[in-house]
């Protein structure tokens, strides 16, 4: 009985840990995707700067220069936005890790409690057996006296 209750709670906690680990991996994947997007944007910015420099060297068309500078600015703003999102995801990641650690600690506590109650149960059973043996010995002794 004692083992079943603790085992059931332990299994529920382990399932919850698995769910939290899946969420953690999803957060890591999102961070990785955001980092890839940032590198893509940085590459685009390099291309825009190169085109900007080429435009200045060849012939100055202010409309193209304005377009390129706006694209560079848009990419830089998107990078800042993505970096802010990554920071939020990092905070979520830390929270998930803490939750997983706490759940792991709880599982260990339930294992210790289960072991404690098991030892207590065994001790009580041995005590009952010993009392039964003592009762039989007393009865046998009283009959022989």
mmCIF file of C-alpha atoms in Angstrom:
data_model
loop_
_atom_site.group_PDB
_atom_site.id
_atom_site.type_symbol
_atom_site.label_atom_id
_atom_site.label_comp_id
_atom_site.label_asym_id
_atom_site.label_seq_id
_atom_site.Cartn_x
_atom_site.Cartn_y
_atom_site.Cartn_z
ATOM 1 C CA UNK A 1 0.000 0.000 0.000
ATOM 2 C CA UNK A 2 2.698 2.472 1.013
ATOM 3 C CA UNK A 3 4.798 1.604 -2.013
ATOM 4 C CA UNK A 4 1.901 2.054 -4.425
ATOM 5 C CA UNK A 5 1.014 5.567 -3.246
ATOM 6 C CA UNK A 6 4.580 6.816 -3.396
ATOM 7 C CA UNK A 7 5.261 5.031 -6.665
ATOM 8 C CA UNK A 8 2.193 6.597 -8.249
ATOM 9 C CA UNK A 9 3.199 10.100 -7.127
ATOM 10 C CA UNK A 10 6.777 9.458 -8.242
ATOM 11 C CA UNK A 11 5.581 8.344 -11.681
ATOM 12 C CA UNK A 12 3.423 11.453 -12.011
ATOM 13 C CA UNK A 13 6.391 13.641 -11.093
ATOM 14 C CA UNK A 14 8.592 11.811 -13.618
ATOM 15 C CA UNK A 15 5.967 12.362 -16.316
ATOM 16 C CA UNK A 16 5.888 16.032 -15.398
ATOM 17 C CA UNK A 17 9.688 16.178 -15.662
ATOM 18 C CA UNK A 18 9.477 14.635 -19.127
ATOM 19 C CA UNK A 19 6.958 17.287 -20.170
ATOM 20 C CA UNK A 20 9.209 20.036 -18.804
ATOM 21 C CA UNK A 21 12.209 18.560 -20.631
ATOM 22 C CA UNK A 22 10.224 18.604 -23.880
ATOM 23 C CA UNK A 23 9.349 22.266 -23.250
ATOM 24 C CA UNK A 24 13.007 22.979 -22.540
ATOM 25 C CA UNK A 25 14.065 21.380 -25.812
ATOM 26 C CA UNK A 26 11.424 23.441 -27.636
ATOM 27 C CA UNK A 27 12.830 26.611 -26.068
ATOM 28 C CA UNK A 28 16.348 25.571 -27.090
ATOM 29 C CA UNK A 29 15.152 24.973 -30.647
ATOM 30 C CA UNK A 30 13.493 28.385 -30.725
ATOM 31 C CA UNK A 31 16.705 30.018 -29.493
ATOM 32 C CA UNK A 32 18.689 28.171 -32.152
ATOM 33 C CA UNK A 33 16.257 29.297 -34.871
ATOM 34 C CA UNK A 34 16.443 32.894 -33.660
ATOM 35 C CA UNK A 35 20.238 32.772 -33.677
ATOM 36 C CA UNK A 36 20.189 31.454 -37.243
ATOM 37 C CA UNK A 37 17.864 34.261 -38.252
ATOM 38 C CA UNK A 38 20.228 36.806 -36.692
ATOM 39 C CA UNK A 39 23.154 35.399 -38.674
ATOM 40 C CA UNK A 40 21.048 35.552 -41.862
ATOM 41 C CA UNK A 41 20.190 39.186 -41.151
ATOM 42 C CA UNK A 42 23.836 40.034 -40.489
ATOM 43 C CA UNK A 43 24.737 38.490 -43.836
ATOM 44 C CA UNK A 44 22.015 40.572 -45.494
ATOM 45 C CA UNK A 45 23.386 43.690 -43.830
ATOM 46 C CA UNK A 46 26.854 42.902 -45.192
ATOM 47 C CA UNK A 47 25.374 42.518 -48.678
ATOM 48 C CA UNK A 48 23.491 45.807 -48.347
ATOM 49 C CA UNK A 49 26.654 47.591 -47.175
ATOM 50 C CA UNK A 50 28.576 46.156 -50.125
ATOM 51 C CA UNK A 51 25.848 47.283 -52.539
ATOM 52 C CA UNK A 52 25.814 50.658 -50.813
ATOM 53 C CA UNK A 53 29.576 51.020 -51.290
ATOM 54 C CA UNK A 54 29.288 49.889 -54.918
ATOM 55 C CA UNK A 55 26.585 52.492 -55.551
ATOM 56 C CA UNK A 56 28.757 55.221 -54.080
ATOM 57 C CA UNK A 57 31.764 54.168 -56.196
ATOM 58 C CA UNK A 58 29.940 53.837 -59.506
ATOM 59 C CA UNK A 59 27.266 56.448 -59.599
ATOM 60 C CA UNK A 60 25.330 58.169 -56.897
ATOM 61 C CA UNK A 61 21.625 57.404 -57.078
ATOM 62 C CA UNK A 62 20.167 58.778 -53.875
ATOM 63 C CA UNK A 63 16.952 56.781 -54.133
ATOM 64 C CA UNK A 64 18.904 53.510 -54.191
ATOM 65 C CA UNK A 65 21.137 54.701 -51.357
ATOM 66 C CA UNK A 66 18.091 55.654 -49.332
ATOM 67 C CA UNK A 67 16.500 52.254 -50.041
ATOM 68 C CA UNK A 68 19.677 50.424 -48.995
ATOM 69 C CA UNK A 69 20.049 52.441 -45.799
ATOM 70 C CA UNK A 70 16.398 51.774 -44.922
ATOM 71 C CA UNK A 71 16.924 48.053 -45.502
ATOM 72 C CA UNK A 72 20.013 48.099 -43.298
ATOM 73 C CA UNK A 73 18.088 49.918 -40.580
ATOM 74 C CA UNK A 74 15.178 47.461 -40.871
ATOM 75 C CA UNK A 75 17.550 44.506 -40.518
ATOM 76 C CA UNK A 76 19.235 46.056 -37.482
ATOM 77 C CA UNK A 77 15.859 46.699 -35.839
ATOM 78 C CA UNK A 78 14.800 43.112 -36.510
ATOM 79 C CA UNK A 79 18.067 41.881 -34.994
ATOM 80 C CA UNK A 80 17.407 43.928 -31.845
ATOM 81 C CA UNK A 81 13.873 42.563 -31.678
ATOM 82 C CA UNK A 82 15.096 38.998 -32.065
ATOM 83 C CA UNK A 83 17.775 39.544 -29.412
ATOM 84 C CA UNK A 84 15.110 40.722 -26.996
ATOM 85 C CA UNK A 85 13.070 37.609 -27.787
ATOM 86 C CA UNK A 86 16.148 35.454 -27.197
ATOM 87 C CA UNK A 87 16.652 37.085 -23.797
ATOM 88 C CA UNK A 88 13.031 36.266 -22.897
ATOM 89 C CA UNK A 89 13.542 32.690 -24.065
ATOM 90 C CA UNK A 90 16.700 32.437 -21.954
ATOM 91 C CA UNK A 91 14.684 33.487 -18.903
ATOM 92 C CA UNK A 92 12.057 30.845 -19.726
ATOM 93 C CA UNK A 93 14.851 28.322 -20.156
ATOM 94 C CA UNK A 94 16.246 29.098 -16.698
ATOM 95 C CA UNK A 95 12.772 28.772 -15.199
ATOM 96 C CA UNK A 96 12.257 25.385 -16.869
ATOM 97 C CA UNK A 97 15.630 24.188 -15.601
ATOM 98 C CA UNK A 98 14.735 25.256 -12.048
ATOM 99 C CA UNK A 99 11.378 23.493 -12.281
ATOM 100 C CA UNK A 100 13.092 20.321 -13.503
ATOM 101 C CA UNK A 101 15.620 20.494 -10.653
ATOM 102 C CA UNK A 102 12.842 20.957 -8.084
ATOM 103 C CA UNK A 103 10.829 18.078 -9.502
ATOM 104 C CA UNK A 104 13.920 15.886 -9.401
ATOM 105 C CA UNK A 105 14.424 16.800 -5.748
ATOM 106 C CA UNK A 106 10.789 15.927 -5.029
ATOM 107 C CA UNK A 107 11.215 12.546 -6.696
ATOM 108 C CA UNK A 108 14.252 11.858 -4.527
ATOM 109 C CA UNK A 109 12.218 12.809 -1.443
ATOM 110 C CA UNK A 110 9.463 10.387 -2.427
ATOM 111 C CA UNK A 111 12.033 7.644 -2.959
ATOM 112 C CA UNK A 112 13.427 8.285 0.515
ATOM 113 C CA UNK A 113 9.933 8.341 2.021
ATOM 114 C CA UNK A 114 9.072 5.116 0.244
ATOM 115 C CA UNK A 115 12.230 3.491 1.574
ATOM 116 C CA UNK A 116 11.537 4.825 5.072
ATOM 117 C CA UNK A 117 7.987 3.485 5.096
ATOM 118 C CA UNK A 118 9.164 0.187 3.681
ATOM 119 C CA UNK A 119 11.696 -0.189 6.506
ATOM 120 C CA UNK A 120 9.059 0.824 9.021
ATOM 121 C CA UNK A 121 6.617 -1.721 7.582
ATOM 122 C CA UNK A 122 9.233 -4.478 7.728
ATOM 123 C CA UNK A 123 10.082 -3.526 11.311
ATOM 124 C CA UNK A 124 6.397 -3.629 12.328
ATOM 125 C CA UNK A 125 5.918 -7.008 10.646
ATOM 126 C CA UNK A 126 8.960 -8.407 12.414
ATOM 127 C CA UNK A 127 7.658 -6.974 15.684
ATOM 128 C CA UNK A 128 4.280 -8.671 15.141
ATOM 129 C CA UNK A 129 6.016 -11.947 14.365
ATOM 130 C CA UNK A 130 8.189 -11.601 17.457
ATOM 131 C CA UNK A 131 5.135 -10.821 19.631
ATOM 132 C CA UNK A 132 3.355 -13.854 18.203
ATOM 133 C CA UNK A 133 6.367 -16.027 18.973
ATOM 134 C CA UNK A 134 6.557 -14.576 22.492
ATOM 135 C CA UNK A 135 2.830 -15.263 23.030
ATOM 136 C CA UNK A 136 3.251 -18.861 21.900
ATOM 137 C CA UNK A 137 6.300 -19.267 24.135
ATOM 138 C CA UNK A 138 4.360 -17.858 27.076
ATOM 139 C CA UNK A 139 1.454 -20.229 26.463
ATOM 140 C CA UNK A 140 3.818 -23.189 26.091
ATOM 141 C CA UNK A 141 5.703 -22.204 29.248
ATOM 142 C CA UNK A 142 2.447 -21.831 31.217
ATOM 143 C CA UNK A 143 1.228 -25.259 30.127
ATOM 144 C CA UNK A 144 4.478 -26.926 31.114
ATOM 145 C CA UNK A 145 4.606 -25.252 34.496
#
